[in-house]
Amino acid sequence: MSKLMLQFEIESDFVDTRRGVSAKGKDYEIHTQKAWVYLGSKFPKEMQLSLDDPKHALRPGLYEADLMPALDVGDFGKLTVDVRKLALLQATKPAARAVG
């Protein structure tokens, strides 16, 4: 299967942690880190990466990931992306910028 590579940029190692209690009374924590993804348009798009543990925050820099392992067909036949399945690796070259 071929790869579908995307590039991401992390500006800060800050992790946003949200805590609460579910409707079933169970405590939960959600950890996210802001990232920018390059989709071929003039500017990158802001997104949130889900983290299992805030200790796994990415350091600032450029990263790339193969999107294929994170793709799936979900409810009602809709294509979904599970960002938890993205294996981000340090990028070897700068993100390609769209012209125009």
XYZ file of C-alpha atoms in Angstrom:
100
model
C 0.000 0.000 0.000
C 1.327 3.446 -0.847
C 1.958 6.173 1.699
C 0.055 9.429 2.076
C 2.506 11.723 3.825
C 1.485 14.891 5.672
C 3.672 17.440 7.382
C 2.922 18.958 10.774
C 4.499 21.829 12.663
C 4.598 22.078 16.448
C 5.283 25.577 17.823
C 5.084 24.814 21.539
C 5.304 21.806 23.841
C 2.296 23.113 25.847
C -0.357 20.440 26.485
C -3.961 21.440 27.197
C -5.437 19.054 29.774
C -9.153 18.947 30.476
C -10.516 16.980 33.402
C -14.029 16.098 34.333
C -16.512 13.474 35.403
C -18.511 11.561 32.808
C -22.265 11.090 32.939
C -21.549 7.641 34.411
C -19.545 9.210 37.250
C -16.117 8.193 35.937
C -13.186 10.670 36.081
C -11.496 11.461 32.766
C -8.617 13.495 31.374
C -8.169 14.645 27.775
C -4.751 15.870 26.648
C -4.267 17.805 23.395
C -1.412 19.679 21.757
C -1.818 22.368 19.102
C -0.284 21.572 15.732
C -0.352 23.013 12.230
C -0.915 20.630 9.314
C 0.171 21.422 5.757
C -2.571 20.379 3.330
C -1.216 22.041 0.182
C -3.065 25.338 0.591
C -1.404 28.734 0.998
C -1.415 28.494 4.799
C -1.316 25.517 7.199
C -4.456 24.607 9.149
C -4.562 24.550 12.952
C -5.546 21.252 14.563
C -5.340 19.407 17.883
C -3.347 16.214 18.400
C -4.719 13.837 21.042
C -2.140 12.577 23.535
C -2.475 9.571 25.837
C -0.132 11.217 28.334
C 1.081 14.849 28.571
C 4.634 13.474 28.980
C 4.405 12.431 25.304
C 4.133 16.022 24.044
C 6.098 16.723 20.891
C 8.926 19.240 20.983
C 8.652 22.258 18.676
C 9.672 21.469 15.107
C 8.548 19.929 11.832
C 7.170 16.389 11.725
C 5.778 14.102 9.064
C 3.392 11.176 9.262
C 1.854 8.588 6.968
C -1.895 9.216 7.018
C -2.867 5.757 5.689
C -2.755 3.821 9.026
C -5.062 6.440 10.602
C -7.796 6.222 7.931
C -10.922 4.157 8.438
C -14.535 4.034 7.335
C -16.757 4.897 10.268
C -20.464 5.254 10.918
C -22.686 5.639 7.865
C -19.742 4.992 5.517
C -17.908 8.240 6.339
C -14.132 8.401 6.025
C -12.540 9.107 9.418
C -9.032 9.929 10.636
C -7.899 8.677 14.044
C -5.090 11.102 14.952
C -4.049 8.761 17.778
C -2.825 6.342 15.089
C -0.491 8.893 13.478
C 3.185 8.140 14.102
C 4.813 11.558 13.816
C 8.510 11.495 12.960
C 10.942 14.406 12.811
C 10.772 15.828 9.261
C 13.841 15.688 7.074
C 12.878 18.697 4.957
C 10.705 21.822 5.336
C 7.002 21.658 4.545
C 6.071 22.319 0.928
C 4.224 25.599 0.578
C 1.537 26.121 -2.040
C 2.144 28.831 -4.614
C -0.522 31.410 -5.252
